[in-house]
Short mmCIF file of C-alpha atoms in Angstrom, two decimals:
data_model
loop_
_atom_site.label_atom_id
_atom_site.label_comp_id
_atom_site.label_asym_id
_atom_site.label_seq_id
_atom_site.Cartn_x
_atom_site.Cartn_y
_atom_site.Cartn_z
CA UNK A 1 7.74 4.03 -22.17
CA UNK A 2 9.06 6.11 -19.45
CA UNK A 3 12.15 8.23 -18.53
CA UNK A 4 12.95 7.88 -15.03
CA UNK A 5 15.21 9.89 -12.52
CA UNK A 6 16.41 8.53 -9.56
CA UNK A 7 17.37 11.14 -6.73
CA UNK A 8 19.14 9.25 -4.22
CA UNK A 9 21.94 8.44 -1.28
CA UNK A 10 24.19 5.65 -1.94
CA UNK A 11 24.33 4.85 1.91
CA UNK A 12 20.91 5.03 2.65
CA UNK A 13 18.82 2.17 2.98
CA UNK A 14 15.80 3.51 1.72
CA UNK A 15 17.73 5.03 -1.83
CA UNK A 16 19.44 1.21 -2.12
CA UNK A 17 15.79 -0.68 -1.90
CA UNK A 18 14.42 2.22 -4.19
CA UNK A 19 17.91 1.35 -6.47
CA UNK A 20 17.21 -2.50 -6.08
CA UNK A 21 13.93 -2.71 -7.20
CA UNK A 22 14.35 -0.54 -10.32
CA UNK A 23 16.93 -2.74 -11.30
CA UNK A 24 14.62 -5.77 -10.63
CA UNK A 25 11.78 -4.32 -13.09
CA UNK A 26 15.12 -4.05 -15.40
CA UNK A 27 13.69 -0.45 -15.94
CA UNK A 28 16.11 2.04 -17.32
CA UNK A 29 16.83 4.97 -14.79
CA UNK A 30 19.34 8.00 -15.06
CA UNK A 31 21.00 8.18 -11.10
CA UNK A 32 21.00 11.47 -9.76
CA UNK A 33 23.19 10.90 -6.59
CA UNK A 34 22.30 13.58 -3.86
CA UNK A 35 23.33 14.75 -0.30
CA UNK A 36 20.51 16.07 1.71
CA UNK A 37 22.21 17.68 4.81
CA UNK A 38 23.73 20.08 2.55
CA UNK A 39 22.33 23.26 1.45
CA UNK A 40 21.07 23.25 -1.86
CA UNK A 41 20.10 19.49 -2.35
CA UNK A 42 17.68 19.22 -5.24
CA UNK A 43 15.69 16.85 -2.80
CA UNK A 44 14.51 19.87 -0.24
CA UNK A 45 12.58 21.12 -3.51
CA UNK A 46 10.57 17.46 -4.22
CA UNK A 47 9.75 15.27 -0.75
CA UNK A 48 8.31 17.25 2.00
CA UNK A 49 10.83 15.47 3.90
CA UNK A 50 13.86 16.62 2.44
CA UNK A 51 14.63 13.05 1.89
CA UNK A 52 15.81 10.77 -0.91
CA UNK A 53 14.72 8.66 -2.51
CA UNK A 54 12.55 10.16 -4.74
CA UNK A 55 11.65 8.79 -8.38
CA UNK A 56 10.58 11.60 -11.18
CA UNK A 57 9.12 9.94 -14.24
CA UNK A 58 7.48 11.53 -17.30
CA UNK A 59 4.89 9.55 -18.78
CA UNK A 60 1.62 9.55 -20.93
CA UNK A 61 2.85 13.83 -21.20
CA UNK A 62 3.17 14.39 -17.37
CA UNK A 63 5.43 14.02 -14.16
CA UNK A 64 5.40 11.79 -11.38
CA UNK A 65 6.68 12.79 -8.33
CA UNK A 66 7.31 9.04 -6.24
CA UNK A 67 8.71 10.10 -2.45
CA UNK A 68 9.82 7.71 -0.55
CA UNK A 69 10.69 3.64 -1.06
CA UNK A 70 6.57 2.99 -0.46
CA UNK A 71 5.37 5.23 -3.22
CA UNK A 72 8.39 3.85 -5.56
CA UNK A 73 8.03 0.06 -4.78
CA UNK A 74 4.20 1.22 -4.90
CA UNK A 75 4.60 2.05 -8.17
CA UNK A 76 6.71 -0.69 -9.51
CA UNK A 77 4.03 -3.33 -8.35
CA UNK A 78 0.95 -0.97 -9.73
CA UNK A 79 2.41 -1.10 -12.94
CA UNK A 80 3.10 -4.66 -13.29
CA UNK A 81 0.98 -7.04 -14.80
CA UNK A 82 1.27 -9.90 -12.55
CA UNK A 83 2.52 -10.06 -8.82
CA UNK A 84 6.49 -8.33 -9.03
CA UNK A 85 7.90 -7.93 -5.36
CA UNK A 86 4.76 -8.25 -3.43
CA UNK A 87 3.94 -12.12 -3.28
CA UNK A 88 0.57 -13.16 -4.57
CA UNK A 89 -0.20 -15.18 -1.65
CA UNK A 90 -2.42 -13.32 0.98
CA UNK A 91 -0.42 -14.42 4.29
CA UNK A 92 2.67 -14.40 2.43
CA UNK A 93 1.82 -10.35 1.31
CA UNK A 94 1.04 -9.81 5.23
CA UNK A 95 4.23 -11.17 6.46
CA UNK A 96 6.10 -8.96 3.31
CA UNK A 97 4.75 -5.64 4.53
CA UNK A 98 5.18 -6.59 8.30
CA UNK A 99 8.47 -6.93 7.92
CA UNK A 100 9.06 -3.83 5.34
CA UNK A 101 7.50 -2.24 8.36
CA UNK A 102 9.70 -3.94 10.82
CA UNK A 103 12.67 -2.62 8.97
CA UNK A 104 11.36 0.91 8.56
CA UNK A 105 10.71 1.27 11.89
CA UNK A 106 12.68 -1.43 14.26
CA UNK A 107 15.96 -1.79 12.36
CA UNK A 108 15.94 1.81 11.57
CA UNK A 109 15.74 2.65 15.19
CA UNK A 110 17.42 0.40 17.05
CA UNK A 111 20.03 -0.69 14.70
CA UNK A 112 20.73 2.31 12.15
CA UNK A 113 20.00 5.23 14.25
CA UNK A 114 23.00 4.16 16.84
CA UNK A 115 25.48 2.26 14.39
CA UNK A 116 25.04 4.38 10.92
CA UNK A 117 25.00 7.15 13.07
CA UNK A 118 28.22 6.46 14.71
CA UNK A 119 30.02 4.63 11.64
CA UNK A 120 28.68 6.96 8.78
CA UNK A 121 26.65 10.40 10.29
CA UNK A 122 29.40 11.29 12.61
CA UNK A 123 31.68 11.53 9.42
CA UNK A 124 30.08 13.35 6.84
CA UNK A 125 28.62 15.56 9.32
CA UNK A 126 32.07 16.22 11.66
CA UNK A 127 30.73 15.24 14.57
CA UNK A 128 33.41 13.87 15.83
CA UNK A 129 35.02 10.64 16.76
CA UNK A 130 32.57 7.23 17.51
CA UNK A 131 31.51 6.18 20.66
CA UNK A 132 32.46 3.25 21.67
CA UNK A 133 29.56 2.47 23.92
CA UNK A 134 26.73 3.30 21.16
CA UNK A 135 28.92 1.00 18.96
CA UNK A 136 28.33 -1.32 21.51
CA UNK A 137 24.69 -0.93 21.93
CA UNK A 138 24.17 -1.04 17.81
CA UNK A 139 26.02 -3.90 17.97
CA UNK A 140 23.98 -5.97 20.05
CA UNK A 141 20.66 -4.76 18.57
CA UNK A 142 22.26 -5.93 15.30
CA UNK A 143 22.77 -9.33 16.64
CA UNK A 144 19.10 -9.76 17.64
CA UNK A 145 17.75 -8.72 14.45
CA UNK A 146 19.74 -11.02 12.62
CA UNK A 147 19.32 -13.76 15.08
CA UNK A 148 15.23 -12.91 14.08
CA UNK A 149 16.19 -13.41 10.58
CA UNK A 150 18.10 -16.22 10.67
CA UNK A 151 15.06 -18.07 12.41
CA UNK A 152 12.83 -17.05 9.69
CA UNK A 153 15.17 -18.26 6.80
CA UNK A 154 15.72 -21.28 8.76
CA UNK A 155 11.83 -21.71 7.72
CA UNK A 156 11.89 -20.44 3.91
CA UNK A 157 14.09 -19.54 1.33
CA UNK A 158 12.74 -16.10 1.15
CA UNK A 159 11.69 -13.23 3.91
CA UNK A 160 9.27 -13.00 1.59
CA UNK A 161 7.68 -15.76 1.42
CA UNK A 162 8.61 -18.35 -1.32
CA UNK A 163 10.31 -16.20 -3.11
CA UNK A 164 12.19 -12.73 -2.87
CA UNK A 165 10.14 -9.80 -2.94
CA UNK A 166 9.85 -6.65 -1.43
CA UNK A 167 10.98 -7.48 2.44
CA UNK A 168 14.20 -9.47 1.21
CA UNK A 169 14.84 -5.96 -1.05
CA UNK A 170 14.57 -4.07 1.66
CA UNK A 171 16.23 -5.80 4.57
CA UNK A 172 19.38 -6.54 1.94
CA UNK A 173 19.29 -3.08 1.23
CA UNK A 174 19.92 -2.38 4.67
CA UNK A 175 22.31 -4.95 5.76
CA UNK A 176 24.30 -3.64 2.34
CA UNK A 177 24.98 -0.27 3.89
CA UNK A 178 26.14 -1.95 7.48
CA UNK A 179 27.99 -4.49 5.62
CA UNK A 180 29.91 -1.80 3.41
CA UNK A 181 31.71 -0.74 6.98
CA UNK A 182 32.12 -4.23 8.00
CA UNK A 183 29.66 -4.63 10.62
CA UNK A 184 28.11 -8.11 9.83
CA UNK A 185 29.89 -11.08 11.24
CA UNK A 186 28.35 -13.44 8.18
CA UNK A 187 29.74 -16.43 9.74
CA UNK A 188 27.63 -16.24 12.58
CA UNK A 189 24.55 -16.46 10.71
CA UNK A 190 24.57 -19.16 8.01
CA UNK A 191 21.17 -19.29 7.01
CA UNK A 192 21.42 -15.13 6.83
CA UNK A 193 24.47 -15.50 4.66
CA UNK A 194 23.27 -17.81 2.08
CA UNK A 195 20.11 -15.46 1.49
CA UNK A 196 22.49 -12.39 1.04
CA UNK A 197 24.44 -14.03 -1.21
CA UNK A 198 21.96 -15.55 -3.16
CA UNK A 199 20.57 -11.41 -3.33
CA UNK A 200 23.74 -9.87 -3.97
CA UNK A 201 23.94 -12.37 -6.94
CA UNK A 202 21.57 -10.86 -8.72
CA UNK A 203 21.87 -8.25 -11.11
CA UNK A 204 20.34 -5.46 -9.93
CA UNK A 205 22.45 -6.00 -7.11
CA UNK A 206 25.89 -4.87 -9.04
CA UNK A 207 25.33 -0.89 -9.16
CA UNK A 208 25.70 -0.87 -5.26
CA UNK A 209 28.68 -3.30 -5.07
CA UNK A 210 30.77 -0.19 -6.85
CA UNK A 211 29.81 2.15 -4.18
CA UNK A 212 32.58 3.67 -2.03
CA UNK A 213 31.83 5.87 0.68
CA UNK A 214 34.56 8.92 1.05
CA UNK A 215 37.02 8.05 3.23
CA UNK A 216 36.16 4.73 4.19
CA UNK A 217 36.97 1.62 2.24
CA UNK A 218 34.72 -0.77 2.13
CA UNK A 219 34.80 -4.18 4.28
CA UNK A 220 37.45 -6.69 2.07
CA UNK A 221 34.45 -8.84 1.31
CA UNK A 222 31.81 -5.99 0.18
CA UNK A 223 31.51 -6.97 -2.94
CA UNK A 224 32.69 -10.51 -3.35
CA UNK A 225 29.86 -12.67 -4.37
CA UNK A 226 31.35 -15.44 -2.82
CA UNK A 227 32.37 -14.42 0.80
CA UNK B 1 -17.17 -14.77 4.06
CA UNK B 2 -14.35 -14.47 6.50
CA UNK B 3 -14.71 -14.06 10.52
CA UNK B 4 -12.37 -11.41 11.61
CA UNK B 5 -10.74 -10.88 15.30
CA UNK B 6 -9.34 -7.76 15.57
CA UNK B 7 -6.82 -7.32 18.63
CA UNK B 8 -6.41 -3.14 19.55
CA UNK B 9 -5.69 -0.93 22.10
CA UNK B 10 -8.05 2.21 21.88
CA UNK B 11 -5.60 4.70 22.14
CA UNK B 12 -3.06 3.17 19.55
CA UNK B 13 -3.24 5.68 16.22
CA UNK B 14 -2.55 2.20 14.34
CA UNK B 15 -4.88 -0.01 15.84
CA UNK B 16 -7.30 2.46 15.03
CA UNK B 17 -6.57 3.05 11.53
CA UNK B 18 -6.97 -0.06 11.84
CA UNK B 19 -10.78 -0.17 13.15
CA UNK B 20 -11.56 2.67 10.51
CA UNK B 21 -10.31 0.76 7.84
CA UNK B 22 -12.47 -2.38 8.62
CA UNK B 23 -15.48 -0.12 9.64
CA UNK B 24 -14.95 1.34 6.06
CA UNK B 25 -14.74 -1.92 4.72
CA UNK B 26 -18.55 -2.60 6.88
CA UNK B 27 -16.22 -5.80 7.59
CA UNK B 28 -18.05 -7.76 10.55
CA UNK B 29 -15.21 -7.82 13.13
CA UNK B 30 -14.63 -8.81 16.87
CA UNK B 31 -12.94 -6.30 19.26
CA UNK B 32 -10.19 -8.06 21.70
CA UNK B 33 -9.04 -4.83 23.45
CA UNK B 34 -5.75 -5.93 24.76
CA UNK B 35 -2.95 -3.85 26.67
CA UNK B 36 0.55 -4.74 25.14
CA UNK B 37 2.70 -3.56 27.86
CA UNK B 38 1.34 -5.69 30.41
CA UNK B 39 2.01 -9.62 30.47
CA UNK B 40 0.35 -12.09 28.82
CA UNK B 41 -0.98 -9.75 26.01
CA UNK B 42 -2.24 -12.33 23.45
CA UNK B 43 -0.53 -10.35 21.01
CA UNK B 44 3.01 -11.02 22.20
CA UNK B 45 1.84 -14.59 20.54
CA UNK B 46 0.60 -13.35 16.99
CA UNK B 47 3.03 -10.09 16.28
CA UNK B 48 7.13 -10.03 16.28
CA UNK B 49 6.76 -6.72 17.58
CA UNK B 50 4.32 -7.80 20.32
CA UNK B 51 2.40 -4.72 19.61
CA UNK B 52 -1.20 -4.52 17.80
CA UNK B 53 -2.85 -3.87 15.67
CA UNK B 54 -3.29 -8.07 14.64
CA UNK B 55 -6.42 -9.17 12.97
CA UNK B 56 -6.77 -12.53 12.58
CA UNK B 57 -8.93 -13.76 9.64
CA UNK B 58 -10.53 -17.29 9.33
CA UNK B 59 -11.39 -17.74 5.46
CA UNK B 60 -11.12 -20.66 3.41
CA UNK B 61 -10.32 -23.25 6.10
CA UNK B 62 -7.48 -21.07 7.22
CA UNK B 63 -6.46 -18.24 9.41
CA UNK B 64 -4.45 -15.72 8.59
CA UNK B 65 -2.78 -13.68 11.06
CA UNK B 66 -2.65 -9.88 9.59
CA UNK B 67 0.19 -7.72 11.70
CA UNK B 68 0.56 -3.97 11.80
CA UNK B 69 -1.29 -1.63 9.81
CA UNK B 70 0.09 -1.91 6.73
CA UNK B 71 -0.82 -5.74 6.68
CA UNK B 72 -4.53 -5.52 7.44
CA UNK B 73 -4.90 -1.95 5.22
CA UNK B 74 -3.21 -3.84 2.26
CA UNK B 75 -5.05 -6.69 2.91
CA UNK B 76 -8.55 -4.68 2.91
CA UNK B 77 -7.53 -3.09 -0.21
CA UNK B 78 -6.35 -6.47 -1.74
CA UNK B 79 -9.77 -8.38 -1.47
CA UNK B 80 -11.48 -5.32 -2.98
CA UNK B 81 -12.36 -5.16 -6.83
CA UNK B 82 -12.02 -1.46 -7.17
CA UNK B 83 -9.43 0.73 -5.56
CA UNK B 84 -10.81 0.78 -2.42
CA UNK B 85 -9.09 3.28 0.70
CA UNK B 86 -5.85 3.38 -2.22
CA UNK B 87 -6.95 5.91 -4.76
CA UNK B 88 -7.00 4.82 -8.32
CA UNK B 89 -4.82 7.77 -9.96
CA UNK B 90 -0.85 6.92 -9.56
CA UNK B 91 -0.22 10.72 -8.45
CA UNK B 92 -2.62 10.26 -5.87
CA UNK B 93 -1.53 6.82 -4.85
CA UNK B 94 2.13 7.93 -4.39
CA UNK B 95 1.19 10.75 -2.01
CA UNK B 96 -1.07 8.64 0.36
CA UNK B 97 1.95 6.33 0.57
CA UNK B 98 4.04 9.16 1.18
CA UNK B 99 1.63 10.59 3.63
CA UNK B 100 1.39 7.27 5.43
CA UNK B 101 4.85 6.91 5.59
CA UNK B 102 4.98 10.30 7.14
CA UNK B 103 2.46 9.70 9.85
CA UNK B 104 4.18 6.46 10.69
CA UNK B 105 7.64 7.56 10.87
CA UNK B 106 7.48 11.55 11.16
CA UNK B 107 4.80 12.10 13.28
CA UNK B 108 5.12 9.13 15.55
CA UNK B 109 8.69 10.29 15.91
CA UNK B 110 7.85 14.07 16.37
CA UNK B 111 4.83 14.33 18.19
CA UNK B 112 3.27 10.82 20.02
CA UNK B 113 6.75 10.15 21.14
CA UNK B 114 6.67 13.20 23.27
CA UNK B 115 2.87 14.39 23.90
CA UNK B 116 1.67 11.08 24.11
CA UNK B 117 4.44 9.70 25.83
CA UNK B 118 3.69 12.41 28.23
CA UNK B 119 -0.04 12.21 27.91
CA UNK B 120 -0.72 8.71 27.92
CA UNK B 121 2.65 5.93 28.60
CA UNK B 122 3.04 8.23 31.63
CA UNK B 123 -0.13 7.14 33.35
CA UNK B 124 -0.58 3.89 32.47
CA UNK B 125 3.15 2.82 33.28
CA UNK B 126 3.10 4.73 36.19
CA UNK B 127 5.61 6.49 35.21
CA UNK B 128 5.21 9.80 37.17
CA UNK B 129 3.72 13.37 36.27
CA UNK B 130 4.07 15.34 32.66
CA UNK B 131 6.88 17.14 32.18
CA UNK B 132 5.88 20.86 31.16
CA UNK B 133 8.97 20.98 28.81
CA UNK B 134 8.69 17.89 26.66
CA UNK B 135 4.30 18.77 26.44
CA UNK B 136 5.93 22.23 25.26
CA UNK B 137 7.90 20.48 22.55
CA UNK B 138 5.34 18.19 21.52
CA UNK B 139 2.76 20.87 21.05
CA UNK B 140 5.30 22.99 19.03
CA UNK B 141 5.93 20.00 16.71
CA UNK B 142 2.34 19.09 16.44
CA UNK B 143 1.82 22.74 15.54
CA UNK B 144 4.28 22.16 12.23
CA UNK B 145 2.47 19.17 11.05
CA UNK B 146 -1.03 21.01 11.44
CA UNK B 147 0.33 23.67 9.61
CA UNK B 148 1.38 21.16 7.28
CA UNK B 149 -2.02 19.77 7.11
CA UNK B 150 -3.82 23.05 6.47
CA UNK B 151 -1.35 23.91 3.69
CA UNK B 152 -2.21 20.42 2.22
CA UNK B 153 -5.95 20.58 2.27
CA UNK B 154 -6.37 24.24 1.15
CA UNK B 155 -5.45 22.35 -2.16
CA UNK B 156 -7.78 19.48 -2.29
CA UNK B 157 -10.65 17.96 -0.13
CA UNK B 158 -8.73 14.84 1.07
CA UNK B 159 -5.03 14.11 2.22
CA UNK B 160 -5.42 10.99 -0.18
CA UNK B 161 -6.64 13.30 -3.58
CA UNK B 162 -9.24 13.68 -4.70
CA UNK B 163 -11.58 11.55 -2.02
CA UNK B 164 -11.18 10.26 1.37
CA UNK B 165 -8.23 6.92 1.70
CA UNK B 166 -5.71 5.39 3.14
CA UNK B 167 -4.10 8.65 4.39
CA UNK B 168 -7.07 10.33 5.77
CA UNK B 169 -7.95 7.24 7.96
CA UNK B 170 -4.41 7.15 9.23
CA UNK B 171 -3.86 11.00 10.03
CA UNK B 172 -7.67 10.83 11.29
CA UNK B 173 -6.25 7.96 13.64
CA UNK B 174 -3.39 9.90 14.65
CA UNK B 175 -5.20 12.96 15.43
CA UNK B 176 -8.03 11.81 17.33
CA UNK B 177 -6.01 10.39 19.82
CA UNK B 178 -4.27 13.57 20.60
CA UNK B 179 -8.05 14.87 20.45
CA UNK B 180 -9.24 13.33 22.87
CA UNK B 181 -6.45 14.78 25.60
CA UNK B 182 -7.57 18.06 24.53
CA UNK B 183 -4.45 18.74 22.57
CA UNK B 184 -5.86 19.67 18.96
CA UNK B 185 -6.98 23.35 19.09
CA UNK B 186 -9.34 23.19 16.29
CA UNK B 187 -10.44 27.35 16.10
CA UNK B 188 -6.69 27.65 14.13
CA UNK B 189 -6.71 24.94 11.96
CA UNK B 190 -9.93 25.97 9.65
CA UNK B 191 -9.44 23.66 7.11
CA UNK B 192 -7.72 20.31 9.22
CA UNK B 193 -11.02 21.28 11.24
CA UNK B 194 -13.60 20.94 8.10
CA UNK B 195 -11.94 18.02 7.36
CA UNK B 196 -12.27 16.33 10.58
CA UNK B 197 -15.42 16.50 10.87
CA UNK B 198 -16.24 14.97 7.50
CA UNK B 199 -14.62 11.76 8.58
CA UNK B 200 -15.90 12.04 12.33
CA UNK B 201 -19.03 11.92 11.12
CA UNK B 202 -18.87 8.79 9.10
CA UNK B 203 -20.25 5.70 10.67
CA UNK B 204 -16.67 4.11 10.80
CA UNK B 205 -15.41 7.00 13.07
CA UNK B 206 -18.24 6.19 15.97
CA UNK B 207 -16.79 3.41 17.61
CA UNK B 208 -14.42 5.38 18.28
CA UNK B 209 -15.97 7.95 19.71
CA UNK B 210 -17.15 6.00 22.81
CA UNK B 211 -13.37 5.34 23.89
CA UNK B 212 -12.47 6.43 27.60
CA UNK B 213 -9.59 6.22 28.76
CA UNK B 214 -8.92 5.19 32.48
CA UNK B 215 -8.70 8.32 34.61
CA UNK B 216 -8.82 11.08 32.00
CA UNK B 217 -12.01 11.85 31.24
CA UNK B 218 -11.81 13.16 27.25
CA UNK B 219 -11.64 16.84 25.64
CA UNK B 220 -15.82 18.15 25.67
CA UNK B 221 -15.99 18.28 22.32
CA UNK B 222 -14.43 14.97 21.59
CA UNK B 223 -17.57 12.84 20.42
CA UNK B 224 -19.63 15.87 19.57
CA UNK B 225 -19.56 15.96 15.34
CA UNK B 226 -20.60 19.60 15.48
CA UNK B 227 -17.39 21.01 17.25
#
């Protein structure tokens, strides 16, 4: 047995795949919610990066220190017995990490970088109204990533493969956050929709459904499983 | 046994993780140099992203097409018995993801965006001379992740733990790039420099070492394993 704590950012997509995939392993986890642009923030002290998430467990008499969704989800397969959220399939493991990748890297640049930063940055740091060209521009790039996604789940059931794992974990976890400020048009993407649904279904899915970000309510169908 | 077809650009830090990776593996492997920005890149074909590193496999009467690093490292350390470039101890595990993760995102971000960009995209996009500000940036930012470096390896022998992995052969990748422009001033980075050389010197590392770039001939010292 271990006693986990999870440090973490309710609106970041990295802390809700970390969140997600605890809950799939159904392990038990105290939440330590954190802000890391403020002074102070227990996470400066753990990740090099300053960054949540980051996982401490104590087990077998010492600590570890898991920094960042890779070392976490990492962790969660290591420890399993049998294939968990990476697919035992070679090409189907492949296409799982290219698109964790894709969504580390692509997403997080093109999509969350100019539309998190206007919707949810810009707010908790006072930086003043949105712009409504950068909206714009997010907006588009959102489009073509989904339009990418709904070709590949025109093709499977699961970005994963044949069933969810860790890319479907971590794309939901960050269409969650742009979803929470009502910035995915689900009716435009069917084949998108009945994935997400189908995810936010699930169990391990509830904790983030309760998540309310200060001063913004959440879209009306955030956490309707049936929307 | 598997024939392998491995599609890189030279100077790419992830196509040659990559390369070290298989050359660690003493994987038998064909080189398809390609250059993504130009049409009719074969990999615009095989990869979402259109970028390499791909390796295509042929085993067991089928191919399977391995995109991005983190495909082709995971799949190196998949068809391995023992832990392989992922160390066996968890701690250790969790910080060469963490490490990974930080070339790939923090580094890329910080300093090939701007010194490379500068160094390299400049010239082969035609894109006009270096700008002395943005080299002055990129050199101050690769100056905090050296630092970071030496602070990390005054504690152990390998960026991985306690041997040479998956971190090593990506910050190795990284590095040597920048290397070869001249921009890694060795004499103030004792230990990063010790280091270094280890893996330069391993067979895996001399491919390469025979890279040239078109019109910039590379730093003196840059193949020499005494430097």
């Amino acid at each position: 047995m271990s006693a986990c704590v999870l440090y973490h950012f309710a609106f970041d997509p990295g802390s809700r795949a970390a969140r997600l995939a605890l809950g799939e392993a159904k392990l038990a986890f105290t939440e330590t919610p954190v802000r890391p642009w403020e002074d102070g923030c227990p996470v400066a002290d753990l990740n090099p990066s300053g960054m949540p998430p980051v996982l401490k467990v104590e087990e077998a008499g010492r600590t570890l220190t898991l920094c960042e969704p890779a070392a976490i989800l990492g962790w969660l397969e290591d420890r399993s017995a049998e294939p968990f959220l990476l697919p035992a399939d070679a090409a189907d493991r492949a296409e799982t990490r290219r698109l964790v990748g894709w969504f580390d890297r692509r997403f997080t640049d093109e999509v969350n970088a100019v539309l998190l930063h206007e919707r949810m940055e810009k707010p908790l740091l006072r930086l003043g109204a949105p712009e409504a060209r950068a909206l714009r521009a997010g907006r588009e790039s959102l489009r073509a990533h989904l339009t990418m996604l709904e070709h590949i789940l025109a093709a499977r059931d699961a970005l994963s493969g044949r069933r969810m794992g860790q890319a479907d974990i971590v794309a939901a976890a960050h269409l969650s956050v742009l979803d929470y400020f009502g910035e995915v048009t689900w009716a435009t993407w069917p084949g998108v929709k009945t994935w997400y649904m189908k995810l936010k279904s699930r169990p391990s899915f509830r904790p983030l459904l309760t998540d309310r970000f200060p001063g913004v309510a959440a879209a009306a169908w955030y956490a309707d499983l049936d929307f």
